[in-house]
Coordinates of C-alpha atoms in Angstrom, one line a residue:
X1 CA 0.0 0.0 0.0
X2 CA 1.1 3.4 -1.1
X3 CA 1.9 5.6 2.3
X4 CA -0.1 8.2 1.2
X5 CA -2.7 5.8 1.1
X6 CA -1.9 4.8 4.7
X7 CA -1.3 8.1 6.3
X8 CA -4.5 8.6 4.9
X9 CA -6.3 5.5 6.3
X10 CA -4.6 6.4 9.8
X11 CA -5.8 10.2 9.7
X12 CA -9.3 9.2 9.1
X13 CA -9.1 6.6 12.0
X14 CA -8.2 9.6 14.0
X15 CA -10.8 11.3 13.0
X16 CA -12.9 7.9 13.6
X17 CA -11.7 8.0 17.6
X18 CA -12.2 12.1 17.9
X19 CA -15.9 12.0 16.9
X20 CA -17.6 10.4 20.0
X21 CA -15.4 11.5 22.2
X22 CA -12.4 9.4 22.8
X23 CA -10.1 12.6 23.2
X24 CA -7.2 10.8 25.4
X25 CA -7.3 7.6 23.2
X26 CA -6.9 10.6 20.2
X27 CA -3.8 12.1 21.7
X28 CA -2.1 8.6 22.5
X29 CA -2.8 7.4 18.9
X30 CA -2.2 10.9 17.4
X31 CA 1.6 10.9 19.1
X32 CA 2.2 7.5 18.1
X33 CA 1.2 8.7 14.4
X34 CA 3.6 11.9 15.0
X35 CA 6.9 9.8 16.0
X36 CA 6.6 8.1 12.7
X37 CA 6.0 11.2 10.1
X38 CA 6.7 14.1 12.4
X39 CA 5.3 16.8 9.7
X40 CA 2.0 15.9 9.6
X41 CA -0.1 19.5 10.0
X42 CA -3.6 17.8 10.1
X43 CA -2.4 14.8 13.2
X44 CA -1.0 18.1 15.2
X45 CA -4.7 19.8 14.7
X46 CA -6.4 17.0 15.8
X47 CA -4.6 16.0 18.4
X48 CA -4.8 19.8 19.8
X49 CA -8.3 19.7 19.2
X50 CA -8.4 16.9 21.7
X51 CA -6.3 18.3 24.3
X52 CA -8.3 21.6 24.6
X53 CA -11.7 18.9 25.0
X54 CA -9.6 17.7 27.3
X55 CA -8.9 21.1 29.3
X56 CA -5.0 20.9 28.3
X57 CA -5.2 24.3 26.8
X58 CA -1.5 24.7 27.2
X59 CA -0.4 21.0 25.3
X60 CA -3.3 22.4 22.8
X61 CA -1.3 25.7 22.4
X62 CA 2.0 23.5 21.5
X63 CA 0.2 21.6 19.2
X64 CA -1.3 24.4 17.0
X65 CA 2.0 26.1 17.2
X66 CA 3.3 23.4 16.1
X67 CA 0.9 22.9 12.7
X68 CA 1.5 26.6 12.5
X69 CA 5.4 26.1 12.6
X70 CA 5.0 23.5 9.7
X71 CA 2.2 25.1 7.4
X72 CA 2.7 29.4 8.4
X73 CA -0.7 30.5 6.8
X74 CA -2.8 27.6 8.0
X75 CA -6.1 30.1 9.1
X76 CA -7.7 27.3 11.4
X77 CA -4.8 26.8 12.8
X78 CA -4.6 30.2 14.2
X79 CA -8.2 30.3 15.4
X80 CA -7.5 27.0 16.5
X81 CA -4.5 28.5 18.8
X82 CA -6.4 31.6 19.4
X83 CA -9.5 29.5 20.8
X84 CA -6.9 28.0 23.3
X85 CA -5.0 31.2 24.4
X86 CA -8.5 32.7 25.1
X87 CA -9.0 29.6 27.2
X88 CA -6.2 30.2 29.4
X89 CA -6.9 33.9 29.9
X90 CA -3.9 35.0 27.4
X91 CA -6.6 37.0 25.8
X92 CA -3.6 39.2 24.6
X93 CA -2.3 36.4 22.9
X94 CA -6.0 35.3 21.2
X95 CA -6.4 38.7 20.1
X96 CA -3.2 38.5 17.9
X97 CA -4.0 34.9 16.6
X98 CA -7.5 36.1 15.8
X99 CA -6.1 39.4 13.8
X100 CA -3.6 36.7 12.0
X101 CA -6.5 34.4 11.1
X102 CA -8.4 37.4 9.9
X103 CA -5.5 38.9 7.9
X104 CA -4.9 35.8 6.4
X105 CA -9.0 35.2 5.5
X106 CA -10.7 38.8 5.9
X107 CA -14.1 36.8 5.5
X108 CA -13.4 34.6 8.3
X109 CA -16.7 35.0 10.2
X110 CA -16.1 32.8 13.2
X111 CA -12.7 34.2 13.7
X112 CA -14.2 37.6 13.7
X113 CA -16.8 36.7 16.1
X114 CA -14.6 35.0 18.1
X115 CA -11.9 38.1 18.3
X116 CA -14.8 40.5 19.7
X117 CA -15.1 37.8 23.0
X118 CA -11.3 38.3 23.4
X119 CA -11.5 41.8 23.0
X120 CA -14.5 42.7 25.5
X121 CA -12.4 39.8 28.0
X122 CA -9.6 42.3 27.4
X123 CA -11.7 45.2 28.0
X124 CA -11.5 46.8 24.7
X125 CA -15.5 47.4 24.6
X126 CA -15.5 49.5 21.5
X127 CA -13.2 47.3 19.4
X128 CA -15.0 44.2 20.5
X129 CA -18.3 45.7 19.3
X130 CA -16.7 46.8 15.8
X131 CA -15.8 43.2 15.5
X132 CA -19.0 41.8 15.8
X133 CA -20.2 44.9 13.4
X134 CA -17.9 43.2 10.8
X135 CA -19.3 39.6 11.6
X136 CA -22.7 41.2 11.0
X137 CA -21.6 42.6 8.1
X138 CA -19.9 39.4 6.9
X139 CA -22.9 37.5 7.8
X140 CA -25.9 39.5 8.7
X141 CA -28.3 36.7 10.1
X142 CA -25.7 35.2 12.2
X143 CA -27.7 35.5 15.8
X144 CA -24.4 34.8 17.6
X145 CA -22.6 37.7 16.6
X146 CA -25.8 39.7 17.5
X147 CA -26.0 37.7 20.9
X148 CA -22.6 38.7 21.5
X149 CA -22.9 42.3 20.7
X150 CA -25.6 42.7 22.9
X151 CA -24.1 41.5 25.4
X152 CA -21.1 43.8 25.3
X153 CA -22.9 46.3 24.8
X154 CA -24.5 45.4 28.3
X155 CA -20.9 45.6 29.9
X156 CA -20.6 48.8 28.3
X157 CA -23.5 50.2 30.7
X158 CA -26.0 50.8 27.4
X159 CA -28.7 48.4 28.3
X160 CA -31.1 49.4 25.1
X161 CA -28.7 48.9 22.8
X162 CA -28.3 45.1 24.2
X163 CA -31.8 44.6 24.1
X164 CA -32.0 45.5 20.9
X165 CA -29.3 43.0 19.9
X166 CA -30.5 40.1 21.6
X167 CA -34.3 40.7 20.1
X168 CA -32.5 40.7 17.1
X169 CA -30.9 37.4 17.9
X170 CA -33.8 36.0 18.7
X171 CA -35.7 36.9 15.7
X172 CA -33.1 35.0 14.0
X173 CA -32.9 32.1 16.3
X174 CA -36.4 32.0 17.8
X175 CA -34.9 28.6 20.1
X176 CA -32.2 30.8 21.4
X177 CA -32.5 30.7 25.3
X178 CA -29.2 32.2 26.3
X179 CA -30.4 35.4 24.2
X180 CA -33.8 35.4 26.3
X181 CA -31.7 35.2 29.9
X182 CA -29.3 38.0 28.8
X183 CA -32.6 40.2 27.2
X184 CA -33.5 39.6 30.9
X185 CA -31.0 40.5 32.3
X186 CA -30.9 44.1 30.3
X187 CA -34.4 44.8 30.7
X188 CA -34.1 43.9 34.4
X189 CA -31.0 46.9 34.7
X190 CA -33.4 49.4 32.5
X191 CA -35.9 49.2 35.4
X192 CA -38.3 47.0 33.6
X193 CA -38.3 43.7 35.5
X194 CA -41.6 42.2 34.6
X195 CA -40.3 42.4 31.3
X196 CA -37.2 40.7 32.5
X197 CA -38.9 37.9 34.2
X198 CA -41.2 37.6 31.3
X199 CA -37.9 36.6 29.2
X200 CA -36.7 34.3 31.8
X201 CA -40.0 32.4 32.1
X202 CA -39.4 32.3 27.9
X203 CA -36.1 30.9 28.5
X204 CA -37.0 28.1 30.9
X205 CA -39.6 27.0 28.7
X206 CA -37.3 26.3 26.1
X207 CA -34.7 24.9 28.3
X208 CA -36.4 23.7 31.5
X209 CA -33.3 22.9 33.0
X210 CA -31.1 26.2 32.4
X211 CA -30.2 27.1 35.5
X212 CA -28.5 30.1 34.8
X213 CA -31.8 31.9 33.8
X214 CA -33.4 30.0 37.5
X215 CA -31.0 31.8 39.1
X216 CA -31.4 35.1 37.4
X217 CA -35.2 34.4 38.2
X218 CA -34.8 34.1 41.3
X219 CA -32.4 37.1 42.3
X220 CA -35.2 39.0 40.1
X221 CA -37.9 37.8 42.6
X222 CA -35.4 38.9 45.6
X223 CA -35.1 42.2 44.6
X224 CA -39.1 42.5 44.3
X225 CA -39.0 40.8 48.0
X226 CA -41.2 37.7 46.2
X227 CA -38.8 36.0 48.9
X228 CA -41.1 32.3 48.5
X229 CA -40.9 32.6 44.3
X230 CA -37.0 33.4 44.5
X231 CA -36.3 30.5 46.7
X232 CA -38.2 28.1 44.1
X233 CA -36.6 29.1 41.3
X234 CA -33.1 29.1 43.0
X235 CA -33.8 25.5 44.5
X236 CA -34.8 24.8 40.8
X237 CA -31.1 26.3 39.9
X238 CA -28.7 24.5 42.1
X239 CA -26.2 26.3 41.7
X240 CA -23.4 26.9 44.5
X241 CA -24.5 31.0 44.4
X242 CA -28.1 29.7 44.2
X243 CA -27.4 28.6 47.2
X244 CA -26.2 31.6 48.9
X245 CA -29.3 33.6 47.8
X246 CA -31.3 31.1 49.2
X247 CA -30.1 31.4 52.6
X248 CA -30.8 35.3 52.3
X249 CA -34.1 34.9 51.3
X250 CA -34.6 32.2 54.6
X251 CA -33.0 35.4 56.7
X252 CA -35.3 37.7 54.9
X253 CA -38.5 35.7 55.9
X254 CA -37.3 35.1 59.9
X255 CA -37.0 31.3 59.0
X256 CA -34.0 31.0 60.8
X257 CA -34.2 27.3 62.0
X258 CA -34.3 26.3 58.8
X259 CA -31.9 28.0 57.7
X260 CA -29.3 26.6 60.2
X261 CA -30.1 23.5 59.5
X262 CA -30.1 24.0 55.3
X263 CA -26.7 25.1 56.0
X264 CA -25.4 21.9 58.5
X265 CA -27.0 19.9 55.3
X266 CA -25.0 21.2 52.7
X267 CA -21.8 21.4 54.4
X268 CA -20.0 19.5 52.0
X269 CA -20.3 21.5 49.4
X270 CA -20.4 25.2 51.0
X271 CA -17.9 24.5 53.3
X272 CA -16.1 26.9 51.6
X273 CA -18.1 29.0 49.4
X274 CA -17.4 32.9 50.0
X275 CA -20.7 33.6 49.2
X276 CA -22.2 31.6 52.1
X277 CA -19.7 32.4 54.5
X278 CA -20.9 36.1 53.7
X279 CA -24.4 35.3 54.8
X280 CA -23.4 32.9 57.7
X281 CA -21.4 35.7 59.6
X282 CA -23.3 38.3 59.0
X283 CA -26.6 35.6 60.0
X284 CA -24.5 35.1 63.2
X285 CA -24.4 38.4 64.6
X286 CA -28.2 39.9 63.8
X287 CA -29.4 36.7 65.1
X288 CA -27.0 35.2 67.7
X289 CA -27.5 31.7 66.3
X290 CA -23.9 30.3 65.5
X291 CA -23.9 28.2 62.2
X292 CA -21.6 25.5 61.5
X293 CA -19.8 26.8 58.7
X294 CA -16.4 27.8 59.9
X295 CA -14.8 29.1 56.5
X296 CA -14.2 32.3 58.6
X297 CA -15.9 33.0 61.5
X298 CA -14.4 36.2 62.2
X299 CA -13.4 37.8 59.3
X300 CA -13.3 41.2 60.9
X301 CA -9.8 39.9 62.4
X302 CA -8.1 38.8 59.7
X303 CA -7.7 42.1 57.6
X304 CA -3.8 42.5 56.7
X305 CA -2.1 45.5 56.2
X306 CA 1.4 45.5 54.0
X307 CA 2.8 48.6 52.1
X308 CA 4.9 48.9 48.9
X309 CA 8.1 50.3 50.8
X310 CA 10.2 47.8 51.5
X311 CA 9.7 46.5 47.7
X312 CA 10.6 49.7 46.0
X313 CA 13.6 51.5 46.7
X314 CA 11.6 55.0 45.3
X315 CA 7.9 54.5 46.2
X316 CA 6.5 58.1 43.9
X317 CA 8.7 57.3 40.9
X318 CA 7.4 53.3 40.7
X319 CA 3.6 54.7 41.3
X320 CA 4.5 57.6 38.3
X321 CA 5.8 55.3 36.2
X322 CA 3.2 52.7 37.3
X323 CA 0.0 54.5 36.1
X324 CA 1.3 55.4 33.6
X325 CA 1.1 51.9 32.1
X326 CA -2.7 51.8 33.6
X327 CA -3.4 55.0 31.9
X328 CA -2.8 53.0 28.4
X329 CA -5.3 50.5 29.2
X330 CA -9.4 51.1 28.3
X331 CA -11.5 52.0 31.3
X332 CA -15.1 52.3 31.7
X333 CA -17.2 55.1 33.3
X334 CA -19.5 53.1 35.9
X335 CA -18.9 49.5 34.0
X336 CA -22.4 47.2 34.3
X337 CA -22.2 44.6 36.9
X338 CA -19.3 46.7 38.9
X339 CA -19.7 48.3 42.3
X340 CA -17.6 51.3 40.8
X341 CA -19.9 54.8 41.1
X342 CA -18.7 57.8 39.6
X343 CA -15.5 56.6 38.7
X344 CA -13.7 55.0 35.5
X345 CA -12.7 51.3 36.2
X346 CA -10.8 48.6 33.8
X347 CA -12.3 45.4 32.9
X348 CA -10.1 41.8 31.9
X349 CA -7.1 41.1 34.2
X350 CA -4.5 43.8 34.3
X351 CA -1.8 40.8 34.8
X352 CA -2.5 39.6 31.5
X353 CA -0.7 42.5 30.0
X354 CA 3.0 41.8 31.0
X355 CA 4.2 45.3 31.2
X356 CA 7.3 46.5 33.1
X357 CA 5.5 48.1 35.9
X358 CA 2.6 45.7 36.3
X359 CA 4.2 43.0 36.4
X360 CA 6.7 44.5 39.6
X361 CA 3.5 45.3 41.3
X362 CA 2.0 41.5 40.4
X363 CA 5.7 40.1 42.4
X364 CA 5.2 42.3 45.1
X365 CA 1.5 41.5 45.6
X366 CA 2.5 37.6 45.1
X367 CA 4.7 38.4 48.3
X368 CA 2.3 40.1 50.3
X369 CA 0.1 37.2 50.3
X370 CA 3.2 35.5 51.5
X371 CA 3.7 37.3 54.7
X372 CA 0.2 37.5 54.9
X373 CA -0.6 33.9 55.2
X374 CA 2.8 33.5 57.4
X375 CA 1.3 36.4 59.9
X376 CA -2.1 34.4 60.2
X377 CA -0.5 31.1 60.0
X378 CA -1.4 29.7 63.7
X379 CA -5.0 29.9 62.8
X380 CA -7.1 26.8 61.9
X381 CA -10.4 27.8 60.2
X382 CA -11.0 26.2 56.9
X383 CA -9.6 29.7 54.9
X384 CA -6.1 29.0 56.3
X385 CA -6.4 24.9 57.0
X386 CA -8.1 24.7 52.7
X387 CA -5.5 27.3 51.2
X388 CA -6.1 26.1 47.5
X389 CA -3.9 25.5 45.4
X390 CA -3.1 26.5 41.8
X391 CA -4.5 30.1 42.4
X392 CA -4.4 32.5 39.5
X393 CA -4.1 36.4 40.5
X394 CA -6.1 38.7 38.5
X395 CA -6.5 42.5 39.1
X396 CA -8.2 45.5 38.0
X397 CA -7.3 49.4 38.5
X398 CA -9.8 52.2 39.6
X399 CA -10.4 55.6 39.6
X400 CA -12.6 57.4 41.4
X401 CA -13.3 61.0 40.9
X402 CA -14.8 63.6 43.1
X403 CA -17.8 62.0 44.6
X404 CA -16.9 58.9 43.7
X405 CA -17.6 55.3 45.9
X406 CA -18.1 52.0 46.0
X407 CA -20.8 49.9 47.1
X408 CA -20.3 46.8 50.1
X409 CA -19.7 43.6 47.9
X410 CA -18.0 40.8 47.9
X411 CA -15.6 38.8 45.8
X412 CA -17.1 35.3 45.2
X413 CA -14.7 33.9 42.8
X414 CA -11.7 35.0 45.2
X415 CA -10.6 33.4 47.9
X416 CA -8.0 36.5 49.2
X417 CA -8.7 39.7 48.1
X418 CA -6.8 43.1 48.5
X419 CA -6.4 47.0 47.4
X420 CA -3.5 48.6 46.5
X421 CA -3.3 52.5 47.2
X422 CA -1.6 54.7 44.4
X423 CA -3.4 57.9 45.0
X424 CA -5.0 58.2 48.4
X425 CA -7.4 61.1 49.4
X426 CA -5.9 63.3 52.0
X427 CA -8.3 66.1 52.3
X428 CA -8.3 66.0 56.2
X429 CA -11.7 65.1 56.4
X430 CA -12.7 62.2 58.9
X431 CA -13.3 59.2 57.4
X432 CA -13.3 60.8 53.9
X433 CA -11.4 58.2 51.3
X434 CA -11.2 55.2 53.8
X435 CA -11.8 51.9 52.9
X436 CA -14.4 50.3 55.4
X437 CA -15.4 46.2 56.3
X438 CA -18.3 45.2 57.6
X439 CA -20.5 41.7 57.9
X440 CA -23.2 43.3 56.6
X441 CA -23.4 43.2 51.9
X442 CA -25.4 45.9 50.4
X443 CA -28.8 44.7 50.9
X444 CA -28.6 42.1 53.6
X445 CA -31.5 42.0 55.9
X446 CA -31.5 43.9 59.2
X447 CA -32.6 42.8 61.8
X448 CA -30.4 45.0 64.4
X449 CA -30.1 48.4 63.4
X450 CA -26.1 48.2 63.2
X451 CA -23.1 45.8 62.1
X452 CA -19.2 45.5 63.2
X453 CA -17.5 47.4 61.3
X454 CA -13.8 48.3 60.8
X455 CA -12.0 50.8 58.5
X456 CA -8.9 52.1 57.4
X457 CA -7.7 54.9 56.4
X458 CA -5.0 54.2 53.7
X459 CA -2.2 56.3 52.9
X460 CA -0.2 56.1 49.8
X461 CA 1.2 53.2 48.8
X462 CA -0.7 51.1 51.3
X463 CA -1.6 47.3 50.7
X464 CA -4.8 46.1 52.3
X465 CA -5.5 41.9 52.4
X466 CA -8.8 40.5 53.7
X467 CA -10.9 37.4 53.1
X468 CA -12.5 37.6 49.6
X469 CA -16.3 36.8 51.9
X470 CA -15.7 40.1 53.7
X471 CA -17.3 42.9 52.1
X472 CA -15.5 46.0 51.7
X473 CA -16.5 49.4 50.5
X474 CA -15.5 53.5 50.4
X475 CA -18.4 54.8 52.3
X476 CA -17.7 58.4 52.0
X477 CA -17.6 60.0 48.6
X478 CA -14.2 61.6 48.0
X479 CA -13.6 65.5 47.2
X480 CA -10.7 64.6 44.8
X481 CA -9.2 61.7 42.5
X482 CA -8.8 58.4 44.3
X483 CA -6.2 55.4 42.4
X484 CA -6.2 52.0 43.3
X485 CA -5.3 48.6 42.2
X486 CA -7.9 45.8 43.5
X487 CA -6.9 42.3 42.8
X488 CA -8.2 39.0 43.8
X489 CA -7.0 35.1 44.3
X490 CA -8.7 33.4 42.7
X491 CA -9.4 29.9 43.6
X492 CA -9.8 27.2 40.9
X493 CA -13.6 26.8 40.7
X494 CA -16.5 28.9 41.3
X495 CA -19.7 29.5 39.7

């Protein structure tokens, strides 16, 4: 047999093994194929196909490089590589794959598509949506690209514009239930939340078991203080921050027994879920009930303080030279779904973009969290004792002008958050500019008329650490420019 023929014959029984799903048995058979005939473009896409199904986005990187290596203007193969940068969060790296992909095919319509998620990941709103403008263009009844304009346009903060891209979407693709959650979700920011649960309800009917749009359904009937229909349709959810909101909505309604013991039953799973531990400590003070979740039971005292002298031999010239380089990134006035008011804020991970300054600040931070955990290391709740591991740090800059605040929140996806001070206010005023913790979240349920609290008032170049279930906020609007860098740990899953 010719060995065309039989490369042939072997590619095609690749293909055979990828198509329901064997993805390991893919790569093993793929390599074996490699060692043999080492320039084969098509074995090396496969076989990175099968190591992204497989979550190995960084073997799936090597692979398309690889095919790239071998065959430069292979277009999949950049899309292909791009697909799997974006994956890791390299959405600096996507974005130039994309742009290669497109320069290579300018009617690439996936790849344009595709570019605009790496973009608005980046936070690059405007380019993002003039990306999906030339999908549209490209192909104008492609609901995706209209689905995914709409929903940066939501991040943007222009709520009519997404709805009018997701009806869109859905006029194309009449099935499409992820277009109904997000339309509910921008009708439900433009004030109009009948509307919004209207488009949940159409979303669950076509996907009874989308528990995204439950969720959203249920946090809609919070907010109306429907406290019995939100705790349906977040039990219908089951989701890990379904969860949470359900225990709110069992404060909310005095049910505390049961919520205790919905708590002691779920354990297992919550034992560490920011979100919950929120509720629980805030639950133990307004009611004087303890609850068995022990994530961290006084957050309150485990707030650490570090500062950037003692990493920088000239503290002003590294903060000069270190906005700078956050002055070249895109930030957004008020950014949907931020806690940000009156001020500008950057969306995407700041550590993504490896420049000279950043990067410093990402050691230094990395070593803070260091002596953090070594200052608090004799404690034995489950936030020291579970440390996870393979954290990722991601961080985001702010700047608050005059009058500017942000609201109590938490950071569920975090499991050690902190605020780095560039440009403190000092205008002498008490309380003016500091950054305050309490138990209590922005619209927790009272049931005493105050909560512990304990602030700070930072001065430049501070470094403030604290439990990502803690919520912090700036509770006095500031009389002049206020510059920080937040930044979370994040832990490896949350939902």
């Amino acid at each position: 047999m010719p060995v065309d023929t039989w490369l042939n014959e072997q590619v095609e029984a690749l293909v055979a093994v990828y198509d329901p799903g064997n993805f390991a048995q893919v790569v093993e058979q793929g390599f074996a194929l490699l060692a043999q005939y080492s320039q084969l473009v098509i074995v090396y896409t496969i076989v990175g196909a099968a190591n992204a199904e497989l979550g190995r986005y960084d073997a799936a990187i090597e692979n398309h490089t690889r095919a790239i290596a071998l065959e430069p203007e292979y277009t999949e193969a950049y899309c292909n590589l791009a697909d799997a940068q974006f994956e890791t969060g390299d959405f600096a790296a996507a974005i130039h794959s994309f742009q290669r992909a497109i320069q290579l095919k300018p009617d690439y319509v996936e790849a344009q598509c595709n570019l605009g998620n790496a973009l608005r990941e980046q936070g690059d709103l405007n380019a993002a949506i003039e990306s999906y403008r030339q999908a549209i263009a490209l192909q104008p009844n492609l609901a995706l690209a209209h689905y995914n304009l709409g929903i940066t346009h939501n991040v943007k903060g222009d709520p009519d514009s997404a709805i009018q891209s997701y009806r869109r979407a859905i006029e194309l693709h009449p099935n499409f239930a992820e277009a109904y959650c997000n339309l509910g979700n921008a009708l439900g920011i433009s004030g109009d939340r009948q509307a919004a649960i209207s488009a949940y309800q159409e979303a669950i009917k076509l996907r009874p078991n989308y528990g995204e749009a439950h969720y959203n359904l249920g946090l809609t009937y919070k907010d109306l203080k429907r406290y019995e229909d939100a705790l349906q349709s977040l039990a219908t959810a089951n989701t890990d921050k379904a969860f949470a909101e359900s225990l709110f909505c069992l404060h909310a309604l005095g049910r505390h027994e049961e919520f205790l013991a919905t708590v002691e039953a779920n354990l297992a799973s919550c034992g560490t879920d920011r979100r919950v531990a929120a509720i629980c400590a805030f639950f133990a003070y307004q009611t004087g009930l303890e609850t068995l979740h022990a994530f961290c039971p006084d957050p309150l005292e485990t707030i650490g303080f570090g500062s950037l002298i003692g990493h920088v031999d000239d503290q002003d010239g590294f903060i000069d030279r270190l906005e700078h380089e956050l002055l070249q990134r895109a930030e957004w006035w008020e950014p949907d779904g931020k806690t940000t008011q009156k001020g500008f804020q950057t969306l995407g991970n700041l550590f993504t973009e490896k420049t000279e300054y950043v990067m410093q600040l990402k050691g230094i931070i990395e070593d803070e969290i260091d002596a953090y955990r070594d200052a608090f290391a004799p404690r034995s709740d489950l936030f020291f004792e579970h440390w996870p591991e393979n954290t990722r740090l991601t961080g985001w800059s702010v700047r608050l002008q005059s009058g500017g605040y942000q609201n109590p929140h938490i950071h569920p996806s975090g499991w050690l958050s902190g605020v780095v001070y560039l440009k403190p206010v000092d205008t002498g005023n008490d309380g003016e500019g500091s950054i305050e913790f309490g138990l209590a979240g922005a619209d927790f349920p009272m049931l005493k008329d105050e909560a512990p609290t304990r602030r700070h008032q930072p001065e430049k170049g501070d470094i403030v650490l604290f439990p990502s279930s803690l919520p912090p906020h700036h509770p006095f609007p500031n009389e002049g420019e206020r510059v920080i860098v937040a930044f979370d740990l994040l832990a490896p899953h949350h939902d």
